[in-house]
XYZ file of C-alpha atoms in Angstrom:
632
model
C -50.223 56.133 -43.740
C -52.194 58.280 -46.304
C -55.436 57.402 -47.435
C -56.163 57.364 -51.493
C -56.581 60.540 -52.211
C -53.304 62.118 -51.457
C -53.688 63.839 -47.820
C -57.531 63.869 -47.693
C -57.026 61.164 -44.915
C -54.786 61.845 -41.654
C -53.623 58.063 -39.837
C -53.803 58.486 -36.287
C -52.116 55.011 -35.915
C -53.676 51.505 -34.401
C -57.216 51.550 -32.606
C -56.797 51.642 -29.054
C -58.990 53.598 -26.114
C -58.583 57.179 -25.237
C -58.112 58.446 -29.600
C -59.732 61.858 -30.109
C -61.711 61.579 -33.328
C -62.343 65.698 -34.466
C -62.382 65.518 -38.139
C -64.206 63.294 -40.735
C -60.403 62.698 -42.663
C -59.072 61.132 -39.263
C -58.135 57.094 -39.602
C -57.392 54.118 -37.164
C -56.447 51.409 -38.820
C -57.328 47.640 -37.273
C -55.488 44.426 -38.308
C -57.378 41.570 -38.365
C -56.630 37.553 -37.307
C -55.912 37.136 -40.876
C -53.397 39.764 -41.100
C -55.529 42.606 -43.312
C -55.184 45.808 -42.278
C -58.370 48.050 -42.805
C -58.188 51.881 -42.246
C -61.407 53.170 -41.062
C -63.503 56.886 -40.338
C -65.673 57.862 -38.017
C -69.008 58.539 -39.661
C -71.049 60.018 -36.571
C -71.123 62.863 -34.481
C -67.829 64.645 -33.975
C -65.753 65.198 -31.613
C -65.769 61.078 -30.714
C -63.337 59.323 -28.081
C -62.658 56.058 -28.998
C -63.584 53.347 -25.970
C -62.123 50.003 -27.418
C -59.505 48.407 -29.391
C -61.462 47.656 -32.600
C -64.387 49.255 -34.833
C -66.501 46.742 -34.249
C -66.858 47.390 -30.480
C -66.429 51.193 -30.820
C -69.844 51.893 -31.663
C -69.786 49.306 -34.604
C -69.275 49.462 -38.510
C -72.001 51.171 -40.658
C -72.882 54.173 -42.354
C -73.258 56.288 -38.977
C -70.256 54.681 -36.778
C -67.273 53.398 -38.552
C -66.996 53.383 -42.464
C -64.184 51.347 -44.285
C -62.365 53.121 -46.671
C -59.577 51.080 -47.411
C -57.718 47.614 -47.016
C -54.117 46.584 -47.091
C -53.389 42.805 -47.715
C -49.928 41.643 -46.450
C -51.038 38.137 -46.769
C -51.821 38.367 -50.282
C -49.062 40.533 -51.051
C -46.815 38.148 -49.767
C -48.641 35.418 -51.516
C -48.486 37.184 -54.906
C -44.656 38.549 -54.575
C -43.028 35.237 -52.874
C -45.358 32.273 -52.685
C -45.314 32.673 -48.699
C -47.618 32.570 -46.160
C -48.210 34.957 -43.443
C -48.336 33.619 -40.003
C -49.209 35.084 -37.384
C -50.388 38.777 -37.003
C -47.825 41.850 -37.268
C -47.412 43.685 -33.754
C -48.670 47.002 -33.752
C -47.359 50.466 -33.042
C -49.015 52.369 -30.514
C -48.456 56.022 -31.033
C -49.245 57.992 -27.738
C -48.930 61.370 -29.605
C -52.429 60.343 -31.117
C -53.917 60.190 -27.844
C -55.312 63.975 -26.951
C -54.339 63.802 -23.629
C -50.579 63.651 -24.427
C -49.352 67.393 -24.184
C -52.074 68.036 -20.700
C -51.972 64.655 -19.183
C -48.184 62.546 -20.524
C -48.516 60.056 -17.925
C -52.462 59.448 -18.090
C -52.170 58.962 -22.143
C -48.989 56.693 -21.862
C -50.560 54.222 -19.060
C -53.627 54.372 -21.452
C -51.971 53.498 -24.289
C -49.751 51.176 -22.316
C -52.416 49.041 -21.164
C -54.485 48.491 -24.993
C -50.797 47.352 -25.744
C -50.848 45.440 -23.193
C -53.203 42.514 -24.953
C -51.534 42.459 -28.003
C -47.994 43.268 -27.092
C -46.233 45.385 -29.776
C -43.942 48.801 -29.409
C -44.915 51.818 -28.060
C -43.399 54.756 -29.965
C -42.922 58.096 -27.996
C -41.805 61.167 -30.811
C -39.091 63.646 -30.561
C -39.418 66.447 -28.232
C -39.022 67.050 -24.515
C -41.830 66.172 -22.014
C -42.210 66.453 -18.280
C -44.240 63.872 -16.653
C -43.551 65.937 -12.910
C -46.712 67.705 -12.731
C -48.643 64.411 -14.352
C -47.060 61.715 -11.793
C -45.372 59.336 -12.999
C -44.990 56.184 -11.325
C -45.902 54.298 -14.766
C -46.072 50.948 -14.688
C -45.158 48.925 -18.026
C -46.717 45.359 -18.858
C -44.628 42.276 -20.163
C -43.829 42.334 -23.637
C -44.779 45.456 -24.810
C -41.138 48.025 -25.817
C -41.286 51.425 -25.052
C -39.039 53.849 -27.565
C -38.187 56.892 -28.647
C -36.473 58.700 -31.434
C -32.981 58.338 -30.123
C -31.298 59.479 -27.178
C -31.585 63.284 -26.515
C -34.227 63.700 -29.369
C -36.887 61.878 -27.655
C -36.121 63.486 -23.757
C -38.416 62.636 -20.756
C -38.100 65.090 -17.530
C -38.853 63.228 -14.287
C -38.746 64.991 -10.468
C -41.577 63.544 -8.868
C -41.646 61.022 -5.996
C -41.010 56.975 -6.629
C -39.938 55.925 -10.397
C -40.874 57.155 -13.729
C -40.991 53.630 -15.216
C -40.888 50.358 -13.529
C -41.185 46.622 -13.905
C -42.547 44.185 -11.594
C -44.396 41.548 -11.129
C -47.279 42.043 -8.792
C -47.898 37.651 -8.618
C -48.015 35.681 -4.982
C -46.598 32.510 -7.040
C -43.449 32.419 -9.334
C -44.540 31.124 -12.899
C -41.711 31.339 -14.773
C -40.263 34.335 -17.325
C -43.580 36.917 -17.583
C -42.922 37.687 -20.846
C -39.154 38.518 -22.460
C -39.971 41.607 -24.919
C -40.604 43.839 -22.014
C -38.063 46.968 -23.067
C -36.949 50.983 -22.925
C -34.881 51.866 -26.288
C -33.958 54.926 -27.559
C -34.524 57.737 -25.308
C -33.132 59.474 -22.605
C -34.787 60.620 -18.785
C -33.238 63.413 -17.380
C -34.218 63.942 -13.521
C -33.505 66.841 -10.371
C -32.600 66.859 -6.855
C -35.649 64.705 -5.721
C -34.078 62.162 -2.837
C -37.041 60.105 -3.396
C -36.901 60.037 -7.478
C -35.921 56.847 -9.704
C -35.940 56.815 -13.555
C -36.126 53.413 -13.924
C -37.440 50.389 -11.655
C -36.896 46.639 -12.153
C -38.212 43.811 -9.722
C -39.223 40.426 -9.930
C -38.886 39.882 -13.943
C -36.659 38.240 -16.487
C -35.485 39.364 -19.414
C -35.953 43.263 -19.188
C -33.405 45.249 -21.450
C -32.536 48.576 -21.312
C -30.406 49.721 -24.508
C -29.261 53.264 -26.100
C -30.672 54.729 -22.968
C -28.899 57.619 -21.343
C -30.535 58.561 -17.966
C -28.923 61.719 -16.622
C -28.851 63.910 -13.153
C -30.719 62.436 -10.720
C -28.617 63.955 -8.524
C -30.601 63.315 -5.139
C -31.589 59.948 -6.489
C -31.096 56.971 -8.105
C -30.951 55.999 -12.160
C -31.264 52.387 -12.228
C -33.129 50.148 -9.296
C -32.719 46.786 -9.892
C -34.260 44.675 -6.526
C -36.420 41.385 -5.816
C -39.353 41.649 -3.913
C -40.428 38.197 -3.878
C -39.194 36.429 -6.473
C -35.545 36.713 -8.932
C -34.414 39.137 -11.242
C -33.025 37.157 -14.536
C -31.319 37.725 -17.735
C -31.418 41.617 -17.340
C -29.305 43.725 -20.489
C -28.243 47.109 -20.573
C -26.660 47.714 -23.879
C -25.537 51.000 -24.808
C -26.540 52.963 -21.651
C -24.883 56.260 -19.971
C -26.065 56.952 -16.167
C -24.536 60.465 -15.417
C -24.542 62.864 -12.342
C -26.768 60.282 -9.878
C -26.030 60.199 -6.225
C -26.678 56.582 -6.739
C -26.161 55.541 -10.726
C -27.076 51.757 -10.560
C -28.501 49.903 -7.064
C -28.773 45.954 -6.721
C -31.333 45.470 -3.419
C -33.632 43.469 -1.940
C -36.856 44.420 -0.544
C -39.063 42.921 1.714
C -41.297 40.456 0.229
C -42.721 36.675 0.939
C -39.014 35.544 0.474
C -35.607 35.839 1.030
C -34.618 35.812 -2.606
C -31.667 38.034 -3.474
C -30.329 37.102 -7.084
C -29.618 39.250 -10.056
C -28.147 35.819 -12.230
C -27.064 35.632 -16.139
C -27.381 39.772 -16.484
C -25.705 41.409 -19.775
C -24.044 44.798 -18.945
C -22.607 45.907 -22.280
C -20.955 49.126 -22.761
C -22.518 50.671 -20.177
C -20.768 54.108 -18.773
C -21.304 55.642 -15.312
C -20.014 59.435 -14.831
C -19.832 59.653 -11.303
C -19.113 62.879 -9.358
C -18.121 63.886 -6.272
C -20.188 62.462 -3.115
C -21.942 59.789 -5.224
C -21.711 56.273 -5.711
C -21.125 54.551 -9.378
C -23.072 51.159 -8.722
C -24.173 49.975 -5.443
C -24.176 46.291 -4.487
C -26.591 45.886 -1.537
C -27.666 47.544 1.322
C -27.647 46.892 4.687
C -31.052 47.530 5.743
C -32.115 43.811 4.591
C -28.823 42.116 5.148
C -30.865 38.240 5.735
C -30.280 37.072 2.513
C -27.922 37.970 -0.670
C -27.978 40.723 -3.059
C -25.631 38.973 -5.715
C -25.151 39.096 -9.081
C -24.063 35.690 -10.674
C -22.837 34.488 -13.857
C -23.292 37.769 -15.575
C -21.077 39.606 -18.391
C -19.960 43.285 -16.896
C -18.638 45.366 -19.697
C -18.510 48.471 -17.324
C -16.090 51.927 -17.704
C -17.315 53.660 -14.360
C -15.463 57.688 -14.484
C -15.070 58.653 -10.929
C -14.578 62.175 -9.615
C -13.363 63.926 -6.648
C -14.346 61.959 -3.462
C -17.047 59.378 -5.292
C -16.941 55.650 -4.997
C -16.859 53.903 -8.045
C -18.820 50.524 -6.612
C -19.934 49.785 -3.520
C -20.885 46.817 -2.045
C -22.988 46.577 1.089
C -23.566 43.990 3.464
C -23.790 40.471 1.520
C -23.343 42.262 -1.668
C -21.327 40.127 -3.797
C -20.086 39.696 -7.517
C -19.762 35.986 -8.738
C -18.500 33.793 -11.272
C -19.154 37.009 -13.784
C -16.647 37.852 -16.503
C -16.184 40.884 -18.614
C -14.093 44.361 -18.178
C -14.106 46.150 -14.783
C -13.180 49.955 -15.057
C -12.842 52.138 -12.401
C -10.801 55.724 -13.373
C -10.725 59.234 -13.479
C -11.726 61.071 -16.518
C -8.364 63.451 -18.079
C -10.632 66.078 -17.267
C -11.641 65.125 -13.578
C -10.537 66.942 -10.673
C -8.216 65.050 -8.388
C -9.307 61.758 -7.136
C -9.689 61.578 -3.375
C -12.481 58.878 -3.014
C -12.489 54.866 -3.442
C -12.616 52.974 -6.849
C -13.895 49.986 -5.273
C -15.209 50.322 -1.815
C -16.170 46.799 1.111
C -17.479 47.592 4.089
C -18.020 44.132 4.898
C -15.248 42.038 3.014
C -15.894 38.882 5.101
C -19.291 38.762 3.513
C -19.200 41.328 0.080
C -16.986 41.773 -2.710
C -15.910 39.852 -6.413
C -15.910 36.599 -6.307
C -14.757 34.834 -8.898
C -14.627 37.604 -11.450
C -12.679 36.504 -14.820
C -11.569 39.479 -16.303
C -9.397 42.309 -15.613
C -10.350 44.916 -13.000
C -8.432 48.178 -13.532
C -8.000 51.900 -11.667
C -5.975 54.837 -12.944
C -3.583 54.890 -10.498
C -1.400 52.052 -8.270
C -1.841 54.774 -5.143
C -5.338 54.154 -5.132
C -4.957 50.194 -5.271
C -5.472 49.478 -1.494
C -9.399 50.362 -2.505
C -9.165 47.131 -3.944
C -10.497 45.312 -1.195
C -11.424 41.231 -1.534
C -11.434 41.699 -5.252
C -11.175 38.081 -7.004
C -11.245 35.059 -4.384
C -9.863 32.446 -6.142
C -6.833 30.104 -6.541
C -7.104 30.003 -10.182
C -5.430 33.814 -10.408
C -2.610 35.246 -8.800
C -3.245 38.239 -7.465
C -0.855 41.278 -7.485
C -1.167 44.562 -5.382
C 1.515 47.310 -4.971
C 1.158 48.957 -1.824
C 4.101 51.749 -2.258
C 3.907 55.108 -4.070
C 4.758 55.812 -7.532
C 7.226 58.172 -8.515
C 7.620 60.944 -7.708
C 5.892 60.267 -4.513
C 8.499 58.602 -2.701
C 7.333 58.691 1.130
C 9.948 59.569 3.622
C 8.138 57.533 6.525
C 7.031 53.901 7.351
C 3.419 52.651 6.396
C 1.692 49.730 8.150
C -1.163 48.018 6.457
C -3.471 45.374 8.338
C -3.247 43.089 5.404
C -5.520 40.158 6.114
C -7.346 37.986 8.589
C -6.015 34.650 8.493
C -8.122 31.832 9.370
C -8.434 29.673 12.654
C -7.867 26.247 10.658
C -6.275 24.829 7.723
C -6.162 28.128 6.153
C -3.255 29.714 4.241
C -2.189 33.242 2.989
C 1.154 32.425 0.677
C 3.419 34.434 -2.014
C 6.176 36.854 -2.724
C 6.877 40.687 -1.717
C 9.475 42.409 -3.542
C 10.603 46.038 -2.691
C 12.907 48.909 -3.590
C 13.697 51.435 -1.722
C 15.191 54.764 -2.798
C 18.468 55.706 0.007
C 20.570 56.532 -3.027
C 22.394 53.989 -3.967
C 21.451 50.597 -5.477
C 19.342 47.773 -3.492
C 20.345 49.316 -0.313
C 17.320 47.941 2.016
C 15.792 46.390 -0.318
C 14.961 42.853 -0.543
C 12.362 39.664 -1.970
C 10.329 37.701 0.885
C 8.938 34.396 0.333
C 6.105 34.316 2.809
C 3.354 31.557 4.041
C 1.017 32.292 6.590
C -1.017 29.609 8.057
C -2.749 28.051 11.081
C -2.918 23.994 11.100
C -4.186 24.007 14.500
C -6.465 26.269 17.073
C -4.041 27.933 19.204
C -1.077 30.345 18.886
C 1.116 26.946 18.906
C 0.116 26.082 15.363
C 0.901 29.221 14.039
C 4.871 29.335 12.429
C 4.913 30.662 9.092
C 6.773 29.814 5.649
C 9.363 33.154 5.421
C 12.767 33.190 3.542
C 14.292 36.211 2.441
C 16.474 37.147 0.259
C 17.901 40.511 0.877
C 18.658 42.783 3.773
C 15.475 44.632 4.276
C 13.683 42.784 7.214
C 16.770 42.305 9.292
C 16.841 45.714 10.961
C 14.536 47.128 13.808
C 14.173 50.635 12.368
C 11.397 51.956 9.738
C 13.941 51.651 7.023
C 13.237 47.695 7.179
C 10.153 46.003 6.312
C 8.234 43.507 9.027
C 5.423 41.606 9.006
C 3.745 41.088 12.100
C 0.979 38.635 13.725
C -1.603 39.576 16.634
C -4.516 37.866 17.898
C -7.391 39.930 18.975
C -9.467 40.134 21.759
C -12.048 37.364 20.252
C -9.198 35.316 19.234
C -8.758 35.958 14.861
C -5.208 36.359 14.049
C -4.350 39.341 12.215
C -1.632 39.715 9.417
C 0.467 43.525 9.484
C 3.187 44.126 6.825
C 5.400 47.308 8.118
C 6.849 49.189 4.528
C 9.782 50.706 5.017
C 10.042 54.241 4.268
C 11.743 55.704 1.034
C 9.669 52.615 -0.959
C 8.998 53.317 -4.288
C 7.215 50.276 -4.932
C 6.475 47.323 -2.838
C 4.645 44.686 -4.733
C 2.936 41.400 -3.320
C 2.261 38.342 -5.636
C 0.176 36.303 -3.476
C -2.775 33.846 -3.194
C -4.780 32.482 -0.513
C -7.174 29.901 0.611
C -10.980 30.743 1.066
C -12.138 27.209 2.589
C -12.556 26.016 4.756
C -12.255 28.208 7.962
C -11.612 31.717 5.741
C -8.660 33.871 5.191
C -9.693 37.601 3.694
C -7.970 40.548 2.903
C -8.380 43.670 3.568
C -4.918 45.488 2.908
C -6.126 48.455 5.117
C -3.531 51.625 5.722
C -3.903 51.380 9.361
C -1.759 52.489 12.743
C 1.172 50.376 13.973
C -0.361 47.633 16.063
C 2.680 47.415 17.905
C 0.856 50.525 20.348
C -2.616 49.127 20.005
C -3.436 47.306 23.496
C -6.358 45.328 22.386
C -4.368 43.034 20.101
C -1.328 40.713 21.570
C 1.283 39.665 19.100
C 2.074 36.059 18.285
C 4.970 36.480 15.959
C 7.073 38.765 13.835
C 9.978 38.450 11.226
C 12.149 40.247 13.310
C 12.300 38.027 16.407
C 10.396 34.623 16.473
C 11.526 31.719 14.865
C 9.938 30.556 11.291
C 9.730 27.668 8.799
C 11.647 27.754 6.197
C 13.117 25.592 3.157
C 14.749 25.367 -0.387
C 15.273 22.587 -3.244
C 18.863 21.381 -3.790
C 19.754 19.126 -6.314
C 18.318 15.801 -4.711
C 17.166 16.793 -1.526
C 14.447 19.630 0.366
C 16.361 21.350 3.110
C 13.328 22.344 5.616
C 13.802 24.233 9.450
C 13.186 27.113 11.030
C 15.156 30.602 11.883
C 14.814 33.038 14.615
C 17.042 37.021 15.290
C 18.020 36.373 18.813
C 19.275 39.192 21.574
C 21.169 38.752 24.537
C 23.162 40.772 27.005
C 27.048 40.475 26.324
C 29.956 39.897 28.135
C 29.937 36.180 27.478
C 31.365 34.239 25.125
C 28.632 31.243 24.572
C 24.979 31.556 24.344
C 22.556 28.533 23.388
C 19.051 28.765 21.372
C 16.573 26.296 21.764
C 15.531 24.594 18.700
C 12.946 22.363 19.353
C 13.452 19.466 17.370
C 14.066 16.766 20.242
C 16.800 15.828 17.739
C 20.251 16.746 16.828
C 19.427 18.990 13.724
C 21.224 18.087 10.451
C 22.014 21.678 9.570
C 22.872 25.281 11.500
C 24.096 28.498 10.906
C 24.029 31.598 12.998
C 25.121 35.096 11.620
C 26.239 37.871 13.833
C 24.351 41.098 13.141
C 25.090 43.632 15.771
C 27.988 45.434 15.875
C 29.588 43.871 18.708
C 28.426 40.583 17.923
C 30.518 41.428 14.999
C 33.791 43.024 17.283
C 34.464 39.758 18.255
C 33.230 37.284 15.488
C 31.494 33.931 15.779
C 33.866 30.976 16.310
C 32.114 27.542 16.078
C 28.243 26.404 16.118
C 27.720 23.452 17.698
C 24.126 21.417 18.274
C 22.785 18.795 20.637
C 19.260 17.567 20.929
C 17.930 20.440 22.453
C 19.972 23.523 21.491
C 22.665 25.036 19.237
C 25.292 26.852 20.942
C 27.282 29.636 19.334
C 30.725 30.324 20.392
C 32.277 33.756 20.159
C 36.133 34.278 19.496
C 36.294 35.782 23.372
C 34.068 37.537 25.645
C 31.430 39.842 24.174
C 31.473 43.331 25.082
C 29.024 43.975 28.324
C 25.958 45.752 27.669
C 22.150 44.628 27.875
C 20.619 42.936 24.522
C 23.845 44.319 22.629
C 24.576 40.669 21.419
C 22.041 39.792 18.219
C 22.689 36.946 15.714
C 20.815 34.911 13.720
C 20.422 31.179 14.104
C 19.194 28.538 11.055
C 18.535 25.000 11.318
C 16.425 21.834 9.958
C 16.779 18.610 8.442
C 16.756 17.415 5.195
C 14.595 14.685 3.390
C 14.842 13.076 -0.057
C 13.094 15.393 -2.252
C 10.748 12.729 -4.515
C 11.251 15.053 -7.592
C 14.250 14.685 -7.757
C 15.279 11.012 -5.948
C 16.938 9.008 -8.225
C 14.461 5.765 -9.683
């Protein structure tokens, strides 16, 4: 503000401690209870450092100490122009370019000027330029509802290398009162940072409401950009709003530290168009850590709005031990930039998906390429969505070899892991080896007896032994968990599942990991395949549900019967067998027969001798009225 007389008088902003008073044309102006604003001098000896946030206790107002030399009347401007009333005072701007330590000492006048705000709340205003606050400290602490801004991102550019943060937020309280104040906020600016391991731009603990908008915090590239962790108490209603992190080795961290409680929530947080340019070696955002895995790091009910740009071998988010994503919405982006070198690292990255992962999570989570999808590990964990993942290589990266992937853990009880595979596979002519696979896997009791899964296929590619077929396999390990392998066949192009599964109560998770063929692994013993073991299976006619089972049996030939058990303790009301060898096929199947405890196929004459030459396949159930469809 100018004074009356053109520029006679320089404004040097609000009063606050720590203003260097040189010249008699210097003025602070002070804004009463009543909302007048009164610009005052200094009257006395020169140069004067101002010790208090008003005239009056600043060596007083007189003739030798402060002098009035004007007024500025909102209320009765308002009064005059409108008919309102002011209520309420104005907040005030605190300037820390007026303080004279700004340029020598950037983090002693900003704390200074910090804490005067700190009683009246209000914005403090940091001007274009570039500052470092290295050689001055740091570590700046800011107090509830006072905003910190600049002039815009890079005009207004802060340098920090030191050790520990360069601005933080927390509550230093032993009891939880409640939200500590909901204007607390850094706008407009950006904080650029080095190779410091130890370094943080920004710091958030224990607080609600803190918002962080058009902020761009850039190369911290030994550190981290954003800390967000609870100490003792939550962090709440966080916003990031127009914010780039770029060139961190960790760009956003959710954590706990130690404190008086186990608290570990980051609930009803606001991440709008937020961008993180990760490069190679670094993580995108971090999801708890594993040094204080005793309680969650999770981040509930929030809005995610995030476009992460992933380099080289990076992960685009990581979640730690008991780090978990739930019940948010929003837009989940994990890719490579057109520019980026090639993409060797993991979009989305769960070390511990019994325990970590998105829960929840309404909205669409994407990656730039279907290759990389297996990095999807336990993303979304509910029955509301159907979940799709292809597991094959696009074109033109047909693989000429067989891929096994350790696809989930399936619960000991009650639990189910159900849906739909479809392949094709390239051998050069149409649908050769290719088929569709309806598939339920599930445990209704605690031993290997319970375990006899759902499959029907429809197709030819999981009736041969070879790595041209597909297989899924089941093996218990040594503690007892049964494990779900899928064999795809070599030559897929794709090889998409559509599939679902059931969380509750004893757990099913996936995991979808490229992995060796357990079929050599001696630690694990198998409990069934699609190959050889029998299997439930059914369809829907017209009026009726046709349900049974089906096994691929072997035998040595030079006979011309052979029976297969089926278990019901029943004649069963429906069989086939198939011949699928080629000299079950020489010969030909002549009759099927059943009694209560077998089904006995009947070759045309004597199979040709040799030792498990003879395979065939063998169906067979009951049927039931199907209630949809009985007749009132």
């Amino acid at each position: 503000m100018n004074g009356q007389s053109g520029d006679l008088f320089r404004a040097r902003g609000v009063f606050r401690p720590q203003v260097h008073i040189a010249y008699e044309r210097d003025i602070l102006e002070f804004t009463a209870d009543d909302g007048i604003t009164t610009g005052y001098r200094w009257a006395g000896a020169r140069p004067h450092v101002t010790a208090a946030d008003n005239p009056a206790d600043d060596g007083g107002i007189g003739a030798a100490a402060w002098v009035a030399v004007y007024e500025a009347g909102l209320e009765g401007a308002l009064a005059a122009s409108s008919g309102v009333s002011l209520v309420g005072g104005a907040k005030p701007v605190w300037r820390v370019a007026d303080s004279e330590r700004w340029l020598a000492d950037p983090t002693a006048a900003l704390q200074s000027v910090l804490d005067s705000a700190a009683a009246k709340g209000g914005v403090v205003l940091i001007p274009a330029g570039t500052y470092s606050f290295t050689e001055s400290g740091g570590n700046i602490d800011l107090p509830p509802n006072v905003r910190i801004t600049g002039d815009g991102v890079g005009v207004t550019n802060l340098v920090w290398k030191g050790d520990g943060h360069l601005f933080r937020y927390w509550r230093n309280s032993a009891t939880w009162s409640g939200a500590v104040g909901t204007s607390h906020s850094i706008t407009d600016l950006s904080i650029n940072g080095g190779d410091n391991a130890n370094s943080i731009a920004v710091e958030v603990s224990d607080t609600y409401g803190f918002k962080l908008r058009n902020v761009s915090l850039y190369g911290f590239t030994a550190g981290d950009g954003l800390v967000l962790h609870t100490r003792n108490f939550w962090v709440e209603g966080t916003t990031l709003e127009n914010v780039s992190i770029s060139n961190c080795k960790r760009h956003i961290v959710f954590k706990r530290q130690p404190g008086t409680a186990n608290m570990g929530s980051y609930g009803y947080t606001t991440f709008r168009n937020v961008a993180l340019n990760v490069r190679d070696g670094q993580i995108g955002m971090l999801v708890g850590v594993d040094v204080y895995n005793n309680a969650l790091h999770e981040i509930y009910n929030a809005i995610l709005e995030m476009n992460i740009w992933t380099t080289g071998n990076s992960i685009g988010v990581g979640f730690g031990q008991n780090g978990i994503i739930r019940d948010s919405s929003g837009t989940f982006r994990c890719e490579t930039p057109p520019e980026g070198a090639p993409f060797t690292g993991s979009f989305i990255k769960v070390d511990y998906p019994e325990t970590s992962g998105m829960t929840n999570f309404d909205g669409p989570v994407r990656t730039s390429h279907l290759s990389n999808a297996e990095n999807w590990t336990n993303t979304w964990r509910d029955l509301r969505y159907q979940k799709l993942r292809d597991i094959g290589e696009p074109k033109p990266g047909v693989q000429n070899y067989a891929q096994w992937f350790r696809v989930c853990r399936i619960g000991t009880d009650k639990s189910l892991f159900s849906g739909r595979v479809r392949m094709t596979a390239d051998y050069g002519k149409a649908s050769y080896c290719s088929a569709s696979a309806e598939f339920a896997f599930g445990v209704r009791g605690h031993d290997a007896g319970g375990f006899k899964p759902t499959f029907t296929v429809d197709g030819d590619g999981f009736n041969g032994t070879g790595d041209g077929f597909a297989k899924f396999s089941v093996y218990a390990d040594a503690s007892g968990k049964y494990w779900l392998y899928f064999r795809r066949p070599k030559y897929t192009n794709y090889c998409v599942f559509e599939y679902t599964y059931d969380l509750y109560p004893q757990g099913t998770y996936e995991y979808w990991e490229k992995t060796a063929s357990p079929e050599s692994d001696a630690t694990l013993t198998k409990v069934w395949d699609s190959l050889s073991y029998p299997a439930q299976s059914s369809y829907i006619g017209d009026e009726v549900v046709f349900s049974g089972q089906r096994a691929i049996a072997s035998a040595n030939g030079g006979n011309i019967d052979f029976q297969v058990a089926h278990l019901l303790g029943v004649v069963p009301e429906w069989y086939t067998a198939t011949a699928l060898s080629a000299d079950a096929n020489s010969v030909g199947i002549s009759s099927v027969t059943a009694d209560a405890s077998s089904i006995t196929i009947t070759f045309k004459s004597a199979t040709p001798a040799g030792t498990g030459n003879i395979k065939f396949a063998v169906e067979w159930g009951r049927k039931q009225f199907n209630n949809r469809f009985r007749p009132s």
